[in-house]
Coordinates of C-alpha atoms in Angstrom, one line a residue:
Chain A
M1 CA -8.2 -16.1 21.8
K2 CA -6.6 -13.2 19.8
R3 CA -3.6 -13.3 22.1
I4 CA -3.1 -17.0 21.5
A5 CA -3.4 -16.6 17.8
E6 CA -0.9 -13.8 17.8
M7 CA 1.5 -15.7 20.0
T8 CA 1.2 -18.8 17.7
F9 CA 1.9 -16.8 14.6
T10 CA 4.9 -15.1 16.4
L11 CA 6.2 -18.6 17.4
L12 CA 5.8 -19.9 13.9
L13 CA 7.8 -16.9 12.6
L14 CA 10.5 -17.6 15.3
I15 CA 10.7 -21.2 14.1
L16 CA 10.9 -20.1 10.5
F17 CA 13.6 -17.6 11.2
A18 CA 15.6 -20.2 13.2
F19 CA 15.2 -22.7 10.4
L20 CA 16.4 -20.2 7.8
F21 CA 19.3 -19.3 10.1
V22 CA 20.5 -22.9 10.1
V23 CA 20.0 -23.1 6.3
T24 CA 21.8 -19.8 5.7
W25 CA 24.8 -20.9 7.7
Y26 CA 25.9 -23.4 5.0
Y27 CA 25.9 -20.8 2.2
P28 CA 29.2 -19.2 1.1
Y29 CA 30.3 -16.2 3.2
R30 CA 29.2 -13.5 0.8
A31 CA 25.9 -15.1 0.2
R32 CA 25.1 -15.6 3.9
L33 CA 26.4 -12.3 5.4
V34 CA 23.4 -10.0 4.9
P35 CA 20.7 -12.7 5.5
L36 CA 22.4 -13.7 8.7
I37 CA 22.3 -10.1 9.9
F38 CA 18.6 -9.8 9.2
L39 CA 17.8 -13.2 10.7
S40 CA 19.8 -12.6 13.9
L41 CA 18.0 -9.3 14.4
G42 CA 14.7 -11.0 13.6
L43 CA 15.3 -13.8 16.1
V44 CA 16.2 -11.3 18.9
L45 CA 13.1 -9.2 18.2
L46 CA 10.8 -12.2 17.9
S47 CA 12.1 -13.6 21.2
I48 CA 11.6 -10.3 22.9
H49 CA 8.1 -9.9 21.5
L50 CA 7.1 -13.5 22.5
F51 CA 8.5 -13.0 26.0
K52 CA 6.6 -9.7 26.4
R53 CA 3.4 -11.3 25.2
Y54 CA 3.8 -14.4 27.3
Y55 CA 4.4 -12.5 30.5
K56 CA 1.9 -9.8 29.5
L57 CA 4.5 -7.1 29.8
D58 CA 3.0 -4.8 27.1
S59 CA 2.7 -1.2 28.2
A60 CA -0.7 0.6 28.3
E61 CA 0.2 2.4 25.1
E62 CA 1.1 -0.8 23.4
K63 CA -2.1 -2.4 24.5
T64 CA -4.1 0.6 23.1
E65 CA -2.1 0.3 19.9
E66 CA -2.9 -3.4 19.8
E67 CA -6.6 -2.7 20.1
R68 CA -6.4 0.0 17.4
G69 CA -3.5 -1.4 15.3
G70 CA -3.8 -3.6 12.2
D71 CA -5.0 -2.3 8.9
S72 CA -8.3 -3.9 8.2
E73 CA -11.7 -2.4 9.1
I74 CA -14.0 -5.4 8.7
D75 CA -14.2 -7.7 11.7
A76 CA -15.9 -10.8 10.4
P77 CA -16.6 -14.1 12.2
F78 CA -13.7 -16.5 12.0
D79 CA -15.7 -19.5 10.8
Q80 CA -17.2 -17.5 8.0
E81 CA -13.8 -16.3 6.9
M82 CA -12.4 -19.8 6.9
K83 CA -15.3 -20.9 4.7
V84 CA -14.5 -18.0 2.3
L85 CA -10.9 -19.1 2.3
G86 CA -12.1 -22.6 1.4
W87 CA -14.0 -21.1 -1.6
F88 CA -10.9 -19.3 -2.8
I89 CA -8.9 -22.5 -2.6
M90 CA -11.6 -24.2 -4.5
L91 CA -11.4 -21.4 -7.1
L92 CA -7.6 -22.0 -7.5
A93 CA -8.2 -25.8 -7.9
V94 CA -10.9 -25.2 -10.5
L95 CA -8.7 -22.8 -12.4
W96 CA -5.9 -25.3 -12.3
A97 CA -8.1 -28.1 -13.6
F98 CA -10.4 -26.3 -16.1
G99 CA -8.7 -22.9 -16.8
F100 CA -10.2 -19.4 -16.7
L101 CA -12.9 -19.7 -19.4
V102 CA -14.6 -22.6 -17.5
G103 CA -13.4 -22.0 -14.0
V104 CA -14.4 -18.3 -13.7
P105 CA -18.2 -18.7 -14.6
F106 CA -18.3 -21.9 -12.6
F107 CA -16.9 -20.1 -9.5
F108 CA -19.2 -17.1 -10.0
I109 CA -22.3 -19.4 -10.2
T110 CA -21.5 -21.6 -7.3
F111 CA -20.1 -19.0 -5.0
L112 CA -22.8 -16.3 -5.6
R113 CA -25.6 -18.8 -5.6
W114 CA -24.7 -21.1 -2.7
W115 CA -22.5 -18.8 -0.6
A116 CA -24.1 -15.4 -1.2
K117 CA -27.6 -16.7 -1.9
E118 CA -28.0 -14.2 -4.8
R119 CA -30.9 -14.5 -7.3
W120 CA -30.3 -16.8 -10.3
T121 CA -30.8 -14.0 -12.8
R122 CA -28.2 -11.8 -11.1
V123 CA -25.8 -14.8 -10.7
L124 CA -26.0 -15.8 -14.3
S125 CA -25.7 -12.3 -15.7
I126 CA -22.7 -11.5 -13.6
A127 CA -21.0 -14.7 -14.5
G128 CA -21.7 -14.2 -18.2
I129 CA -20.7 -10.5 -18.4
F130 CA -17.5 -11.1 -16.4
T131 CA -16.4 -14.1 -18.5
V132 CA -17.1 -12.3 -21.8
L133 CA -15.3 -9.1 -20.6
M134 CA -12.4 -11.2 -19.3
Y135 CA -12.0 -12.9 -22.7
F136 CA -12.1 -9.7 -24.7
V137 CA -10.0 -7.5 -22.4
V138 CA -7.3 -10.0 -21.5
E139 CA -7.0 -12.4 -24.4
V140 CA -8.1 -10.1 -27.3
G141 CA -7.0 -6.8 -25.8
F142 CA -3.8 -7.6 -23.8
R143 CA -3.1 -10.6 -26.0
I144 CA -2.4 -12.8 -23.0
I145 CA -3.5 -16.4 -23.7
L146 CA -5.7 -17.4 -20.7
Y147 CA -4.7 -20.6 -18.9
R148 CA -6.8 -23.4 -20.3
G149 CA -6.3 -25.8 -17.4
W150 CA -5.0 -29.3 -16.9
V151 CA -8.1 -30.9 -18.5
F152 CA -8.2 -28.9 -21.7
D153 CA -4.5 -28.1 -22.3
Chain B
M1 CA 13.5 23.2 -19.2
D2 CA 13.7 21.0 -22.3
M3 CA 13.2 17.9 -20.1
M4 CA 10.2 19.5 -18.5
L5 CA 8.6 20.3 -21.9
K6 CA 9.5 16.8 -23.2
G7 CA 7.9 15.2 -20.1
F8 CA 4.7 17.3 -20.3
S9 CA 4.3 16.6 -24.1
Q10 CA 4.5 12.8 -23.3
V11 CA 1.6 13.2 -20.9
F12 CA -0.7 14.9 -23.4
T13 CA -1.0 11.9 -25.8
P14 CA -4.4 10.2 -26.3
T15 CA -3.3 6.9 -24.8
T16 CA -1.7 8.4 -21.7
M17 CA -4.7 10.7 -21.1
A18 CA -7.1 7.8 -21.6
L19 CA -5.2 5.7 -19.1
L20 CA -5.0 8.6 -16.7
L21 CA -8.8 8.9 -16.9
C22 CA -9.2 5.2 -16.3
G23 CA -6.8 5.3 -13.4
V24 CA -8.5 8.3 -11.8
T25 CA -12.0 6.7 -12.2
F26 CA -10.7 3.4 -10.7
G27 CA -9.0 5.3 -7.9
N28 CA -12.2 7.2 -7.0
I29 CA -14.2 4.0 -7.0
I30 CA -11.8 2.2 -4.7
G31 CA -11.6 5.4 -2.6
F32 CA -15.3 5.3 -2.1
L33 CA -15.3 1.7 -0.7
P34 CA -14.4 1.7 3.0
G35 CA -11.6 -0.7 3.8
L36 CA -10.1 -0.8 0.3
G37 CA -7.2 1.6 0.0
G38 CA -4.6 2.9 -2.4
V39 CA -2.3 0.0 -1.9
F40 CA -5.1 -2.4 -2.8
A41 CA -5.9 -0.4 -5.9
L42 CA -2.2 -0.4 -7.1
A43 CA -1.8 -4.0 -6.3
I44 CA -4.6 -4.9 -8.6
L45 CA -3.5 -2.6 -11.4
I46 CA 0.3 -3.4 -11.5
P47 CA -0.1 -6.6 -13.5
F48 CA -1.7 -4.7 -16.4
I49 CA 1.2 -2.3 -17.0
Y50 CA 3.6 -4.7 -18.7
K51 CA 2.6 -3.7 -22.2
M52 CA 2.3 0.0 -21.6
T53 CA 5.0 2.7 -22.1
P54 CA 6.5 4.0 -18.8
M55 CA 4.6 7.3 -19.0
A56 CA 1.3 5.6 -19.8
A57 CA 1.9 3.1 -17.0
F58 CA 2.5 5.8 -14.5
A59 CA -0.5 7.8 -15.7
F60 CA -2.5 4.7 -14.9
L61 CA -1.0 4.0 -11.5
L62 CA -0.3 7.5 -10.2
G63 CA -3.7 8.6 -11.5
T64 CA -5.3 5.9 -9.3
H65 CA -3.1 6.5 -6.3
A66 CA -3.4 10.3 -6.3
V67 CA -7.2 10.5 -6.0
I68 CA -7.8 7.7 -3.5
N69 CA -8.3 10.2 -0.7
T70 CA -10.6 12.4 -2.8
G71 CA -13.0 9.5 -3.3
G72 CA -12.5 8.4 0.3
S73 CA -13.9 11.7 1.6
I74 CA -17.4 10.9 0.2
T75 CA -18.0 8.1 2.6
S76 CA -16.4 10.0 5.4
I77 CA -19.0 12.8 5.0
L78 CA -22.0 10.7 4.0
I79 CA -21.8 7.6 6.2
N80 CA -19.1 8.5 8.8
A81 CA -17.0 5.7 7.5
P82 CA -13.7 6.9 5.9
G83 CA -13.0 5.2 2.6
E84 CA -9.3 5.6 3.5
A85 CA -7.6 5.9 6.9
A86 CA -6.3 9.2 5.9
C87 CA -9.8 10.5 5.5
A88 CA -10.7 9.7 9.2
A89 CA -10.2 13.3 10.3
T90 CA -12.7 14.5 7.6
C91 CA -15.4 12.5 9.5
W92 CA -15.1 14.8 12.5
D93 CA -16.6 17.8 10.8
G94 CA -17.8 16.4 7.5
Y95 CA -20.4 14.0 9.0
P96 CA -21.9 16.6 11.4
M97 CA -22.2 18.9 8.4
A98 CA -24.1 16.1 6.5
R99 CA -26.3 15.6 9.6
N100 CA -27.0 19.3 9.6
G101 CA -28.2 19.1 6.0
K102 CA -24.9 20.6 4.6
A103 CA -23.6 17.4 3.0
G104 CA -23.3 19.1 -0.4
A105 CA -21.2 22.0 1.0
A106 CA -19.0 19.5 2.9
L107 CA -18.5 17.4 -0.3
G108 CA -17.8 20.5 -2.5
A109 CA -15.2 21.7 0.0
A110 CA -13.6 18.3 0.3
F111 CA -13.3 17.8 -3.5
M112 CA -12.0 21.4 -4.1
S113 CA -9.5 21.3 -1.3
S114 CA -8.3 17.9 -2.4
A115 CA -7.7 19.2 -5.9
M116 CA -6.0 22.3 -4.6
G117 CA -3.8 20.3 -2.2
G118 CA -2.9 17.9 -5.1
V119 CA -1.9 20.7 -7.5
F120 CA 0.1 22.3 -4.7
A121 CA 1.9 19.0 -4.2
A122 CA 2.8 18.9 -7.9
F123 CA 4.3 22.4 -7.6
F124 CA 6.1 21.4 -4.4
M125 CA 7.6 18.4 -6.3
M126 CA 8.7 20.6 -9.2
L127 CA 10.5 23.0 -6.8
M128 CA 12.1 20.1 -4.9
I129 CA 13.8 18.5 -8.0
P130 CA 16.4 21.1 -8.7
L131 CA 17.1 21.2 -4.9
I132 CA 17.5 17.5 -4.3
R133 CA 19.2 16.7 -7.6
P134 CA 22.8 17.7 -6.7
I135 CA 22.4 16.0 -3.3
V136 CA 21.2 12.7 -4.9
M137 CA 23.9 12.8 -7.5
S138 CA 26.6 12.8 -4.8
F139 CA 25.3 9.6 -3.3
G140 CA 27.1 6.3 -3.7
P141 CA 26.4 2.8 -2.5
P142 CA 27.1 3.5 1.2
E143 CA 24.7 6.4 1.3
I144 CA 22.1 4.5 -0.6
F145 CA 22.4 1.5 1.7
M146 CA 22.0 3.6 4.8
L147 CA 19.1 5.4 3.2
I148 CA 17.4 2.1 2.6
M149 CA 17.9 1.1 6.2
L150 CA 16.6 4.5 7.3
G151 CA 13.5 4.2 5.0
I152 CA 12.6 0.7 6.3
S153 CA 13.1 1.7 9.9
Y154 CA 11.1 4.9 9.6
I155 CA 8.2 3.1 7.9
A156 CA 8.3 0.5 10.6
L157 CA 8.6 3.0 13.5
L158 CA 6.2 5.7 12.2
G159 CA 3.7 3.7 10.4
S160 CA 0.5 2.2 11.8
G161 CA 0.5 -0.7 14.2
P162 CA 2.9 -1.7 17.0
T163 CA 6.5 -0.8 16.4
L164 CA 8.2 -4.2 17.3
K165 CA 5.8 -6.1 15.0
A166 CA 6.4 -3.6 12.2
V167 CA 10.2 -4.1 12.4
I168 CA 9.7 -7.9 12.4
S169 CA 7.4 -7.5 9.4
G170 CA 10.0 -5.5 7.6
L171 CA 12.7 -8.1 8.4
L172 CA 10.4 -10.9 7.1
G173 CA 10.0 -8.8 3.9
L174 CA 13.8 -8.5 3.6
M175 CA 14.1 -12.3 3.9
I176 CA 11.5 -12.9 1.2
A177 CA 13.6 -10.6 -1.0
M178 CA 16.6 -13.0 -0.5
V179 CA 14.8 -15.9 -2.1
G180 CA 16.4 -16.8 -5.5
F181 CA 19.9 -16.4 -6.8
D182 CA 22.3 -14.2 -4.9
P183 CA 23.5 -11.5 -7.3
Q184 CA 27.0 -11.5 -5.8
T185 CA 27.9 -15.2 -5.8
G186 CA 25.3 -16.8 -8.0
Q187 CA 24.3 -19.0 -5.0
A188 CA 20.7 -20.2 -5.2
R189 CA 19.1 -19.4 -1.8
Y190 CA 16.0 -20.7 0.0
N191 CA 14.7 -22.6 -3.0
F192 CA 14.3 -26.0 -1.1
G193 CA 14.5 -27.8 -4.4
I194 CA 11.3 -26.1 -5.8
L195 CA 11.9 -24.7 -9.3
Y196 CA 9.5 -21.8 -8.7
F197 CA 11.7 -20.3 -6.0
Y198 CA 14.8 -20.1 -8.3
D199 CA 13.5 -16.9 -9.9
G200 CA 12.7 -15.3 -6.6
I201 CA 9.2 -14.2 -5.4
D202 CA 7.2 -12.2 -7.9
L203 CA 6.4 -8.8 -6.5
V204 CA 3.0 -8.7 -8.2
S205 CA 1.9 -12.0 -6.7
L206 CA 3.1 -10.9 -3.3
S207 CA 1.4 -7.5 -3.3
V208 CA -1.8 -8.6 -4.8
G209 CA -2.1 -11.5 -2.4
L210 CA -1.0 -9.6 0.7
F211 CA -3.3 -6.6 0.2
A212 CA -6.2 -7.7 -2.0
I213 CA -6.9 -11.3 -1.2
G214 CA -6.3 -10.9 2.5
E215 CA -8.9 -8.1 2.5
M216 CA -11.4 -9.9 0.3
I217 CA -11.6 -12.9 2.7
S218 CA -13.4 -10.5 5.2
V219 CA -15.4 -8.6 2.5
A220 CA -16.9 -11.8 1.1
T221 CA -18.5 -12.5 4.5
L222 CA -20.8 -9.5 4.1
K223 CA -23.6 -11.6 2.7
G224 CA -26.4 -9.5 1.2
K225 CA -24.9 -6.2 2.3
G226 CA -22.4 -3.8 1.0
L227 CA -19.5 -2.0 2.7
A228 CA -21.9 0.6 3.8
I229 CA -25.4 0.1 5.1
K230 CA -27.1 3.4 4.3
I231 CA -26.0 6.7 2.8
E232 CA -27.1 10.3 3.5
G233 CA -28.3 12.5 0.5
V234 CA -25.6 14.3 -1.4
G235 CA -27.5 17.6 -1.7
S236 CA -28.0 19.9 -4.7
S237 CA -25.4 21.3 -7.0
A238 CA -25.8 24.7 -5.4
D239 CA -24.7 23.2 -2.1
L240 CA -21.7 21.7 -3.8
W241 CA -20.7 25.1 -5.2
E242 CA -21.1 26.6 -1.7
G243 CA -18.3 24.3 -0.5
V244 CA -16.2 25.1 -3.6
L245 CA -16.4 28.8 -2.9
A246 CA -15.5 28.2 0.8
C247 CA -12.2 26.8 -0.4
F248 CA -11.4 30.0 -2.3
K249 CA -12.3 32.0 0.8
N250 CA -10.0 29.8 2.9
W251 CA -7.1 29.7 0.3
W252 CA -4.5 30.7 2.9
L253 CA -5.5 27.8 5.1
I254 CA -5.3 25.4 2.2
L255 CA -1.9 26.6 1.2
R256 CA -0.5 26.2 4.8
C257 CA -2.1 22.8 5.2
S258 CA -0.9 21.6 1.8
C259 CA 2.6 22.7 2.7
I260 CA 2.4 20.8 6.0
G261 CA 1.0 17.7 4.2
A262 CA 3.8 17.8 1.5
M263 CA 6.5 18.2 4.1
I264 CA 5.2 15.3 6.1
G265 CA 5.0 13.2 3.0
V266 CA 8.7 13.6 2.4
I267 CA 9.4 11.6 5.6
P268 CA 9.1 7.8 4.8
G269 CA 6.4 6.2 6.9
M270 CA 4.6 9.4 7.8
G271 CA 1.3 8.6 6.0
G272 CA -1.7 10.6 5.1
T273 CA -3.4 9.8 8.4
V274 CA -0.7 11.7 10.3
S275 CA -0.8 14.7 8.0
S276 CA -4.6 15.0 8.1
F277 CA -4.7 14.7 11.9
I278 CA -1.9 17.3 12.3
T279 CA -3.5 19.8 9.9
Y280 CA -6.9 19.3 11.5
G281 CA -5.4 20.2 14.9
Y282 CA -3.6 23.1 13.3
A283 CA -6.7 24.4 11.6
K284 CA -8.5 24.2 15.0
Q285 CA -5.7 26.2 16.6
V286 CA -5.7 29.0 14.1
S287 CA -9.4 29.1 13.6
K288 CA -11.5 32.1 14.7
H289 CA -14.2 29.6 15.8
P290 CA -12.4 26.6 17.4
E291 CA -15.4 25.8 19.5
T292 CA -17.4 24.8 16.4
F293 CA -14.8 22.1 15.4
G294 CA -16.4 18.7 15.7
K295 CA -19.8 20.2 15.2
G296 CA -19.6 20.9 11.5
N297 CA -17.0 23.5 10.8
I298 CA -16.1 23.6 7.1
E299 CA -12.4 24.4 7.9
G300 CA -12.3 21.0 9.6
V301 CA -13.0 19.4 6.2
I302 CA -10.8 21.7 4.2
A303 CA -7.6 21.3 6.3
P304 CA -7.3 17.5 6.3
E305 CA -8.5 17.0 2.8
S306 CA -5.9 19.4 1.3
A307 CA -3.1 17.9 3.4
N308 CA -3.8 14.3 2.6
N309 CA -3.7 14.9 -1.2
A310 CA -0.6 17.2 -0.9
K311 CA 1.1 14.4 1.0
E312 CA 1.3 12.3 -2.2
G313 CA 3.6 14.9 -3.8
G314 CA 5.8 14.9 -0.8
N315 CA 5.8 11.1 -0.9
L316 CA 7.2 11.1 -4.4
V317 CA 10.3 13.1 -3.4
P318 CA 12.1 10.2 -1.5
T319 CA 10.6 7.7 -3.9
L320 CA 11.9 9.3 -7.1
G321 CA 14.9 11.0 -5.7
F322 CA 16.4 8.3 -3.5
G323 CA 14.5 5.2 -4.4
I324 CA 13.1 5.0 -0.9
P325 CA 9.3 4.6 -0.8
G326 CA 7.4 7.1 1.3
G327 CA 4.9 4.4 2.2
A328 CA 3.3 1.1 1.1
G329 CA 1.7 2.7 -2.0
M330 CA 5.0 4.2 -3.0
A331 CA 6.7 0.8 -2.5
L332 CA 4.4 -0.6 -5.1
L333 CA 5.1 2.3 -7.4
L334 CA 8.8 1.5 -6.9
G335 CA 8.0 -2.1 -7.9
A336 CA 6.3 -0.7 -11.0
F337 CA 9.5 1.2 -11.8
M338 CA 11.5 -2.0 -11.6
I339 CA 9.0 -3.8 -13.8
K340 CA 9.4 -1.0 -16.4
G341 CA 13.2 -1.3 -16.2
L342 CA 13.7 2.0 -14.4
D343 CA 15.9 2.7 -11.5
P344 CA 14.6 5.4 -9.1
G345 CA 17.3 7.4 -7.4
P346 CA 20.3 9.2 -8.9
S347 CA 20.0 7.5 -12.3
M348 CA 16.4 8.4 -12.6
L349 CA 17.0 12.1 -12.1
K350 CA 19.9 11.9 -14.6
E351 CA 18.5 9.7 -17.4
N352 CA 14.7 10.0 -17.0
L353 CA 14.1 13.5 -15.9
D354 CA 11.5 13.9 -18.5
L355 CA 9.5 11.1 -16.9
V356 CA 9.8 12.7 -13.5
Y357 CA 8.4 16.0 -14.9
G358 CA 5.7 14.0 -16.7
M359 CA 4.7 12.4 -13.4
I360 CA 4.4 15.8 -11.7
M361 CA 2.0 16.8 -14.5
I362 CA 0.1 13.6 -14.0
L363 CA -0.2 14.2 -10.3
A364 CA -1.6 17.7 -10.9
L365 CA -4.0 16.5 -13.7
A366 CA -5.2 13.5 -11.7
N367 CA -6.2 15.6 -8.8
V368 CA -8.1 18.1 -10.9
I369 CA -9.9 15.3 -12.9
G370 CA -10.6 13.3 -9.8
A371 CA -12.2 16.3 -8.1
A372 CA -14.3 17.1 -11.2
Q373 CA -15.4 13.4 -11.4
C374 CA -16.4 13.4 -7.8
M375 CA -18.4 16.6 -8.2
V376 CA -20.4 15.2 -11.1
F377 CA -20.8 11.6 -10.0
A378 CA -20.8 11.8 -6.2
S379 CA -24.3 10.6 -5.8
P380 CA -24.4 7.6 -8.1
L381 CA -20.9 6.5 -7.2
A382 CA -21.6 6.6 -3.5
R383 CA -24.1 3.9 -4.1
L384 CA -21.3 1.5 -5.1
T385 CA -20.7 1.1 -1.4
L386 CA -24.0 -0.9 -1.4
I387 CA -22.7 -3.6 -3.7
P388 CA -23.0 -6.9 -1.8
G389 CA -19.6 -8.0 -0.4
P390 CA -19.5 -11.5 -2.0
I391 CA -20.1 -10.0 -5.5
L392 CA -17.3 -7.5 -5.0
A393 CA -15.0 -10.1 -3.4
S394 CA -15.5 -12.7 -6.1
A395 CA -14.8 -10.2 -8.9
V396 CA -11.7 -8.8 -7.2
V397 CA -10.2 -12.3 -6.4
I398 CA -10.6 -13.4 -10.0
L399 CA -9.0 -10.1 -11.1
C400 CA -6.1 -10.8 -8.7
F401 CA -5.6 -14.3 -10.2
L402 CA -5.8 -12.9 -13.7
G403 CA -3.3 -10.2 -12.9
S404 CA -0.8 -12.5 -11.2
Y405 CA -1.1 -15.1 -14.0
G406 CA -0.6 -12.4 -16.7
V407 CA 2.9 -11.4 -15.4
R408 CA 4.7 -14.7 -16.4
N409 CA 1.8 -16.9 -17.6
S410 CA 2.6 -19.1 -14.6
F411 CA 0.1 -21.0 -12.5
G412 CA 2.7 -21.0 -9.7
D413 CA 2.2 -17.2 -9.4
M414 CA -1.6 -17.7 -8.8
A415 CA -0.8 -20.2 -6.1
A416 CA 1.7 -17.7 -4.6
T417 CA -1.0 -15.1 -4.7
L418 CA -3.3 -17.2 -2.7
S419 CA -0.5 -18.1 -0.2
F420 CA 0.4 -14.5 0.3
G421 CA -3.3 -13.8 0.7
V422 CA -3.5 -16.2 3.6
L423 CA -0.3 -14.6 5.0
G424 CA -1.9 -11.1 4.6
Y425 CA -5.1 -12.3 6.3
V426 CA -3.1 -13.8 9.3
M427 CA -1.1 -10.6 9.6
V428 CA -4.3 -8.5 9.7
K429 CA -5.8 -10.8 12.4
T430 CA -2.6 -10.9 14.5
K431 CA -2.1 -7.1 14.0
Y432 CA 1.2 -7.4 12.2
P433 CA 1.4 -4.4 9.8
R434 CA 1.8 -5.4 6.1
A435 CA 3.3 -2.3 4.7
P436 CA 6.8 -2.8 6.2
L437 CA 6.9 -6.3 4.7
L438 CA 6.2 -5.0 1.3
V439 CA 8.8 -2.3 1.6
G440 CA 11.3 -4.9 2.8
V441 CA 10.6 -7.1 -0.3
V442 CA 11.0 -4.1 -2.6
L443 CA 14.2 -2.8 -1.1
G444 CA 15.8 -6.1 0.0
K445 CA 17.9 -6.9 -3.0
A446 CA 19.0 -3.2 -3.4
A447 CA 20.0 -3.2 0.3
E448 CA 22.2 -6.3 -0.1
L449 CA 23.8 -5.2 -3.4
N450 CA 24.7 -1.7 -2.0
F451 CA 26.0 -3.3 1.2
H452 CA 28.4 -5.5 -0.7
L453 CA 29.4 -2.7 -3.0
S454 CA 30.1 -0.4 0.0
V455 CA 32.3 -3.0 1.7
Q456 CA 34.2 -3.6 -1.6
L457 CA 34.7 0.1 -2.3
F458 CA 35.2 1.6 1.2
G459 CA 35.9 -1.4 3.5
N460 CA 34.1 -2.6 6.6
F461 CA 33.8 0.9 8.1
F462 CA 32.1 2.5 5.2
F463 CA 29.4 4.0 7.5
F464 CA 31.9 6.5 8.8
R465 CA 31.8 8.4 5.5
P466 CA 30.4 11.9 6.2
I467 CA 26.9 11.6 4.6
T468 CA 26.6 8.0 5.6
F469 CA 27.4 8.9 9.2
V470 CA 24.8 11.7 9.2
I471 CA 22.2 9.2 7.9
L472 CA 23.3 6.7 10.6
I473 CA 22.8 9.3 13.3
L474 CA 19.3 10.1 11.9
L475 CA 18.6 6.3 11.9
L476 CA 19.7 6.0 15.5
V477 CA 17.8 9.1 16.6
G478 CA 14.7 7.8 14.7
I479 CA 14.9 4.5 16.6
S480 CA 15.7 5.8 20.0
L481 CA 13.4 8.8 20.1
P482 CA 10.1 6.9 20.2
L483 CA 11.6 4.5 22.8
W484 CA 12.8 7.4 24.9
T485 CA 9.5 9.2 24.7
E486 CA 7.7 6.0 25.8
R487 CA 10.1 5.5 28.7
R488 CA 9.4 9.1 29.8
R489 CA 5.7 8.6 29.5
K490 CA 5.9 5.4 31.6
R491 CA 7.9 7.2 34.3
R492 CA 5.4 10.0 34.4
T493 CA 2.5 7.6 34.6
A494 CA 4.2 5.7 37.5
A495 CA 4.9 9.0 39.3

């Protein structure tokens, strides 16, 4: 499964690089020279990598490195992570619609209550404290006007 | 000397000192939390430096980055889970010491050796500046272009993760840097008719998304539990002092390991993990009791801890001197320089030498303050690892969105942050290292500019200039050496 996911991502990168190569070709000479060098190199390396992965030509060292490699230490279930990603997308949508001052407490309450199953007292106190702190630190302290959202702007 | 005093005096102002204290505290907290590292901490903090003076901004950022490993040692010793990858070697003897009821001594030794290593790194940096200054001043566009290529390839080749993927990741970063107007011709590139892309990709949105959001997707799944499950007792203050005294007894070991750490830090891509493992091995070799290593020998804690803090000083040498980041954290620091309108490299050592000396002082102070904080607050702060994942993740994600929005007051930056978060998550899952991508983005524009300048000034064969040619040779050796070693190993295995 991991191998397929990795090959799919590599293939997507290969398609992206090929697409950018075509796009770059139509730029003036000086604007396309350096990107074309990088893209050509990228296309070659991606092809080699994909070929090696498809025919399972990785060396023992590479395989060990694959097992060990990467830079995250938490190995969470995929479906759970997708749900969390859904929550983060929802946060962005809520922020776009209602801005920070409404979106942030709304997200805290919904996410911590329904996703994390935290107690109401804890949820409400975290949402309240964070929103008040955010307002005073960012808007009053740093003088950054917080985004008010599509509805209130 | 004047510049040195000027730089030091800028550090000792109330604002700078307060921000240094905030940075160190934040760095220690992030260091405690397994899985969240220095790059993550810097990515979150960078959006907040816009309204600070350069010195205050670097006190804030460097203060955070310098002490990450100090905080990371607590979880290595108490729960056998390194807060930072560079602290992994500390687990080997730190955790057995904790299991033997000597957690306090191990922690005291870790904090003190970290502080000593960090202070040594500051001295190392101070000694290096007069040495590298004339070399850096003689560099022109061809040398800088080749150095950028050398830096990117070394970070890809020597960093964590598979080499081929690291190079691909670096190239992807270089291509992301090409988005926006070409500085040479004014040609808009890769905007696809979307207005947001005309200004190029914002570095803050990219770094915050890539490192913080990507990580938080996994952290948020830890429902009802923190990054650690249970922690061992810290021990009494007498135990802590026992460890501190052990550092003074082993001062010669600390000096040697700090020196190794600082030297390793100078090489781009050679991170703290490498330095701590090498010094652990070295300490075992030179120890009078090598058989006790892995069973709770205090030298096994002292050696890696002093080296991984000393590495930061070494890392600053290529970053400040040549504008080539020593690693992902330094790439972000380089991005912060750009945000503050500074240009690391020859002009930095010429026009902002006071700032460089100020940063050295910040590095030394941060390490001392960080160690002192850990000594006092080790026990309560270690409990932060028990904060449930969703609470931590939701607060961090909102901070990320706030930070990326604050840069240009643009909702597009928040959307970019989430998009890069998804990219970061996919890269983690498919084991594509993220650090080379970041380095590519930071150095991409400079690489292109210096390439064109080199061709204009010296023609197509600019790489045959003496220094450029030497760097080219180093680049080729750097690329071919790991491949050759692998081939040899393969042949040996086949035989």
